[in-house]
Tab-separated table of C-alpha atoms in Angstrom:
chain	number	residue	atom	x	y	z
A	1	MET	CA	0.000	0.000	0.000
A	2	ASN	CA	1.463	3.355	-0.999
A	3	ALA	CA	1.472	6.581	1.026
A	4	ALA	CA	-1.764	7.770	-0.553
A	5	ALA	CA	-3.526	4.610	0.568
A	6	ARG	CA	-2.577	5.252	4.188
A	7	LEU	CA	-4.200	8.696	4.293
A	8	THR	CA	-7.162	8.497	6.670
A	9	VAL	CA	-10.080	10.886	6.998
A	10	HIS	CA	-11.445	11.091	10.536
A	11	SER	CA	-13.644	14.186	10.169
A	12	LEU	CA	-14.876	16.795	7.735
A	13	ALA	CA	-11.707	18.777	8.361
A	14	ASP	CA	-9.642	15.885	7.006
A	15	LEU	CA	-11.323	16.268	3.623
A	16	GLN	CA	-9.400	19.518	3.162
A	17	PRO	CA	-6.786	18.042	0.750
A	18	LEU	CA	-9.526	17.013	-1.654
A	19	ARG	CA	-11.327	20.332	-1.234
A	20	ARG	CA	-8.048	22.153	-1.820
A	21	ALA	CA	-7.473	20.292	-5.105
A	22	LEU	CA	-10.825	21.488	-6.439
A	23	ALA	CA	-10.286	25.014	-5.112
A	24	GLU	CA	-6.877	25.235	-6.762
A	25	ALA	CA	-8.319	24.108	-10.088
A	26	ALA	CA	-11.069	26.735	-9.855
A	27	ALA	CA	-8.539	29.413	-8.854
A	28	GLN	CA	-6.306	28.573	-11.804
A	29	GLN	CA	-9.227	28.806	-14.190
A	30	ALA	CA	-10.299	32.114	-12.648
A	31	ALA	CA	-6.757	33.449	-13.012
A	32	ARG	CA	-6.707	32.523	-16.694
A	33	GLU	CA	-10.033	34.268	-17.158
A	34	ARG	CA	-8.688	37.425	-15.471
A	35	GLU	CA	-5.617	37.368	-17.702
A	36	ARG	CA	-7.792	37.021	-20.789
A	37	ARG	CA	-9.975	39.946	-19.759
A	38	GLU	CA	-6.923	42.093	-18.969
A	39	HIS	CA	-5.445	41.259	-22.363
A	40	GLU	CA	-8.682	42.250	-24.097
A	41	ARG	CA	-8.796	45.473	-22.073
A	42	ARG	CA	-5.257	46.408	-23.161
A	43	LEU	CA	-6.068	45.647	-26.798
A	44	GLN	CA	-9.179	47.807	-26.615
A	45	ALA	CA	-7.178	50.643	-25.047
A	46	GLU	CA	-4.628	50.410	-27.873
A	47	ARG	CA	-7.398	50.507	-30.465
A	48	ASN	CA	-8.902	53.579	-28.823
A	49	LEU	CA	-5.490	55.269	-28.720
A	50	PHE	CA	-4.919	54.582	-32.393
A	51	ALA	CA	-8.372	55.877	-33.323
A	52	ALA	CA	-7.797	59.078	-31.324
A	53	SER	CA	-4.403	59.580	-32.977
A	54	VAL	CA	-5.444	59.180	-36.622
A	55	GLY	CA	-8.721	61.100	-36.312
A	56	ALA	CA	-11.634	60.636	-38.705
A	57	VAL	CA	-11.209	57.915	-41.347
A	58	ARG	CA	-13.129	56.647	-44.352
A	59	PRO	CA	-13.856	52.911	-44.600
A	60	LEU	CA	-12.166	51.035	-47.433
A	61	LYS	CA	-14.222	49.732	-50.292
A	62	GLY	CA	-15.378	46.153	-50.051
A	63	GLN	CA	-15.781	46.141	-46.285
A	64	ASP	CA	-19.237	44.604	-46.607
A	65	THR	CA	-17.754	41.398	-48.031
A	66	ARG	CA	-15.095	40.863	-45.346
A	67	LEU	CA	-15.446	38.084	-42.789
A	68	TRP	CA	-14.822	38.976	-39.160
A	69	HIS	CA	-13.762	36.413	-36.586
A	70	VAL	CA	-15.978	36.352	-33.513
A	71	PRO	CA	-14.123	34.834	-30.530
A	72	GLU	CA	-15.901	32.059	-28.664
A	73	PRO	CA	-17.038	32.996	-25.161
A	74	PRO	CA	-15.028	31.342	-22.373
A	75	GLU	CA	-16.481	28.365	-20.550
A	76	PRO	CA	-18.224	29.364	-17.319
A	77	LEU	CA	-16.442	28.588	-14.057
A	78	PRO	CA	-17.887	25.552	-12.226
A	79	VAL	CA	-17.887	27.347	-8.870
A	80	GLN	CA	-21.665	27.685	-8.676
A	81	ARG	CA	-22.136	24.048	-9.598
A	82	GLN	CA	-19.827	23.032	-6.769
A	83	LEU	CA	-21.759	25.226	-4.334
A	84	ASP	CA	-25.046	23.714	-5.503
A	85	GLU	CA	-23.698	20.192	-5.051
A	86	GLU	CA	-22.542	20.964	-1.530
A	87	ARG	CA	-25.901	22.531	-0.657
A	88	VAL	CA	-27.923	19.474	-1.708
A	89	LEU	CA	-25.397	16.974	-0.388
A	90	ARG	CA	-27.270	16.322	2.871
A	91	GLU	CA	-30.616	15.988	1.062
A	92	SER	CA	-29.256	13.492	-1.479
A	93	LEU	CA	-28.662	10.702	1.047
A	94	SER	CA	-31.731	9.287	2.715
A	95	ASP	CA	-31.818	7.081	5.817
A	96	GLU	CA	-35.136	5.649	4.633
A	97	PHE	CA	-33.794	4.259	1.351
A	98	ASP	CA	-34.451	0.511	1.016
A	99	VAL	CA	-31.334	-1.148	-0.407
A	100	THR	CA	-33.251	-4.282	-1.431
A	101	THR	CA	-35.467	-2.340	-3.848
A	102	LEU	CA	-32.521	-1.675	-6.140
A	103	LEU	CA	-29.626	-3.983	-5.325
A	104	ASP	CA	-28.786	-7.508	-4.333
A	105	VAL	CA	-26.663	-7.655	-1.187
A	106	ASP	CA	-25.234	-11.120	-0.561
A	107	ASP	CA	-24.221	-12.707	2.721
A	108	GLN	CA	-20.777	-11.136	2.385
A	109	LEU	CA	-22.233	-7.647	2.078
A	110	SER	CA	-21.117	-7.126	-1.511
A	111	PHE	CA	-22.944	-4.874	-3.931
A	112	ARG	CA	-22.609	-4.214	-7.642
A	113	ARG	CA	-24.714	-2.063	-9.892
A	114	PRO	CA	-26.615	-3.635	-12.804
A	115	GLY	CA	-24.174	-4.287	-15.626
A	116	VAL	CA	-21.184	-4.719	-13.310
A	117	GLY	CA	-19.773	-8.252	-13.478
A	118	LEU	CA	-19.205	-10.636	-10.604
A	119	ASP	CA	-15.471	-10.476	-11.293
A	120	VAL	CA	-15.475	-6.865	-10.064
A	121	THR	CA	-16.635	-7.771	-6.555
A	122	ARG	CA	-14.348	-10.815	-6.533
A	123	LYS	CA	-11.348	-8.603	-7.292
A	124	LEU	CA	-12.420	-6.070	-4.671
A	125	ARG	CA	-12.755	-8.814	-2.081
A	126	SER	CA	-9.364	-10.296	-2.955
A	127	GLY	CA	-7.554	-6.973	-2.584
A	128	ALA	CA	-6.715	-6.622	-6.299
A	129	TRP	CA	-7.574	-2.912	-6.148
A	130	SER	CA	-5.197	-0.671	-4.202
A	131	ILE	CA	-6.988	1.430	-1.572
A	132	GLN	CA	-6.181	5.086	-2.314
A	133	ARG	CA	-8.025	6.917	0.480
A	134	GLN	CA	-9.856	6.052	3.683
A	135	LEU	CA	-12.738	7.649	5.530
A	136	ASP	CA	-13.069	6.769	9.216
A	137	LEU	CA	-16.532	7.530	10.602
A	138	HIS	CA	-15.759	6.557	14.208
A	139	GLY	CA	-16.988	9.135	16.695
A	140	LEU	CA	-19.254	10.992	14.246
A	141	ARG	CA	-22.960	11.532	14.792
A	142	THR	CA	-25.301	10.214	12.094
A	143	ASP	CA	-25.746	13.599	10.403
A	144	GLU	CA	-22.008	14.243	10.490
A	145	ALA	CA	-21.261	10.781	9.100
A	146	ARG	CA	-23.793	11.239	6.277
A	147	GLU	CA	-22.298	14.565	5.265
A	148	ALA	CA	-18.712	13.318	5.565
A	149	LEU	CA	-19.398	10.221	3.473
A	150	GLY	CA	-21.261	12.112	0.756
A	151	GLU	CA	-18.547	14.718	0.396
A	152	PHE	CA	-15.752	12.152	0.609
A	153	ILE	CA	-17.190	10.044	-2.230
A	154	ARG	CA	-17.914	13.091	-4.392
A	155	LEU	CA	-14.460	14.607	-3.973
A	156	ALA	CA	-12.673	11.266	-4.347
A	157	HIS	CA	-14.459	10.717	-7.654
A	158	ARG	CA	-13.781	14.247	-8.890
A	159	THR	CA	-10.064	13.866	-8.143
A	160	GLY	CA	-9.815	10.613	-10.110
A	161	LEU	CA	-9.682	8.057	-7.285
A	162	ARG	CA	-11.096	4.599	-8.011
A	163	CYS	CA	-10.862	2.536	-4.799
A	164	VAL	CA	-11.501	3.821	-1.273
A	165	ARG	CA	-12.272	2.327	2.131
A	166	VAL	CA	-15.047	3.467	4.452
A	167	VAL	CA	-14.705	2.461	8.113
A	168	HIS	CA	-18.087	2.406	9.853
A	169	GLY	CA	-17.091	0.332	12.872
A	170	LYS	CA	-18.328	-2.968	14.281
A	171	GLY	CA	-20.529	-1.416	16.932
A	172	LEU	CA	-18.664	-3.011	19.846
A	173	GLY	CA	-19.015	0.157	21.879
A	174	SER	CA	-22.659	0.806	20.960
A	175	PRO	CA	-25.705	-0.118	23.051
A	176	GLY	CA	-26.486	-3.771	22.411
A	177	ARG	CA	-23.153	-4.044	20.579
A	178	THR	CA	-25.023	-3.265	17.360
A	179	PRO	CA	-23.231	-1.283	14.629
A	180	VAL	CA	-25.140	1.985	14.333
A	181	LEU	CA	-23.627	3.184	11.062
A	182	LYS	CA	-23.145	-0.098	9.206
A	183	GLY	CA	-26.591	-0.322	7.602
A	184	ARG	CA	-26.786	3.412	7.030
A	185	VAL	CA	-23.446	3.498	5.226
A	186	GLN	CA	-24.659	0.759	2.874
A	187	ARG	CA	-27.853	2.697	2.105
A	188	TRP	CA	-25.937	5.947	1.574
A	189	LEU	CA	-23.380	4.339	-0.754
A	190	VAL	CA	-26.103	2.762	-2.875
A	191	GLN	CA	-27.585	6.218	-3.453
A	192	LYS	CA	-24.301	7.699	-4.688
A	193	LYS	CA	-24.120	7.483	-8.484
A	194	GLU	CA	-20.321	7.532	-8.273
A	195	VAL	CA	-20.317	4.113	-6.562
A	196	LEU	CA	-20.007	1.083	-8.855
A	197	ALA	CA	-19.644	-1.609	-6.199
A	198	PHE	CA	-18.589	-2.311	-2.637
A	199	VAL	CA	-17.651	-5.315	-0.545
A	200	GLN	CA	-16.950	-6.025	3.094
A	201	ALA	CA	-13.267	-5.432	3.753
A	202	ARG	CA	-10.815	-8.268	4.234
A	203	PRO	CA	-9.899	-8.979	7.895
A	204	LEU	CA	-6.568	-7.186	7.483
A	205	ASP	CA	-8.388	-4.138	6.046
A	206	GLY	CA	-11.045	-3.850	8.758
A	207	GLY	CA	-13.250	-6.881	8.231
A	208	ALA	CA	-16.885	-6.418	9.243
A	209	GLY	CA	-16.132	-2.871	10.376
A	210	ALA	CA	-15.326	-1.485	6.922
A	211	LEU	CA	-16.318	-1.500	3.259
A	212	VAL	CA	-14.065	-1.308	0.209
A	213	VAL	CA	-15.730	0.866	-2.441
A	214	LEU	CA	-15.083	0.989	-6.199
A	215	LEU	CA	-15.905	4.323	-7.852
A	216	GLN	CA	-16.839	5.204	-11.394
A	217	PRO	CA	-13.891	6.427	-13.486
A	218	GLY	CA	-13.552	10.176	-13.067
A	219	ARG	CA	-11.480	12.828	-14.844
A	220	ARG	CA	-8.485	13.686	-12.667
A	221	ARG	CA	-8.330	17.405	-11.890
A	222	PRO	CA	-5.173	19.506	-11.503
A	223	GLY	CA	-3.628	18.888	-8.107
A	224	GLY	CA	-5.716	15.732	-7.574
């Protein structure tokens, strides 16, 4: 396991590296947009200076037949989209979602979306995929865990990660020794479109207290 695989997220604050990658990409795009606007402003100032220097002019003949290049408008910055996604993040994961209405969960707690082959979950279970990031939900309240998981999966996907681990705990310290988050984490993951499959972790990776999650391929962003 490489250094990236050992990075563990214990709270929302630990998601900062992923947030920072997206923020840096947006800042770089904003800087390019400012440079473009400044360049256009300087060109316009030069045109105005030239026009003021030469005074009144007469247009050349044949101007009506000339073709003028119209520059394409720049692509809008995705900042508002990111803000919208963060605002609806809590609403997008429901505690009432019934996993069985959409997915088949076997006795080993594996899940794969329709169209995903059995070999995918077999490889996940065998450790063929290298775990690139980890989210540890120990000590978080339900609302905090829901928000942390949703943001973690979204940012991991946007930064190009494919395989992550989510530690929900075995519930040994809970009343009745029942895992409080285990079932909820399964329901939340099923509702995330970025999730292709998940399996219960191997004993050396957390066993019944963790899930190994395979994400849809995502386009790696600068700094991701």
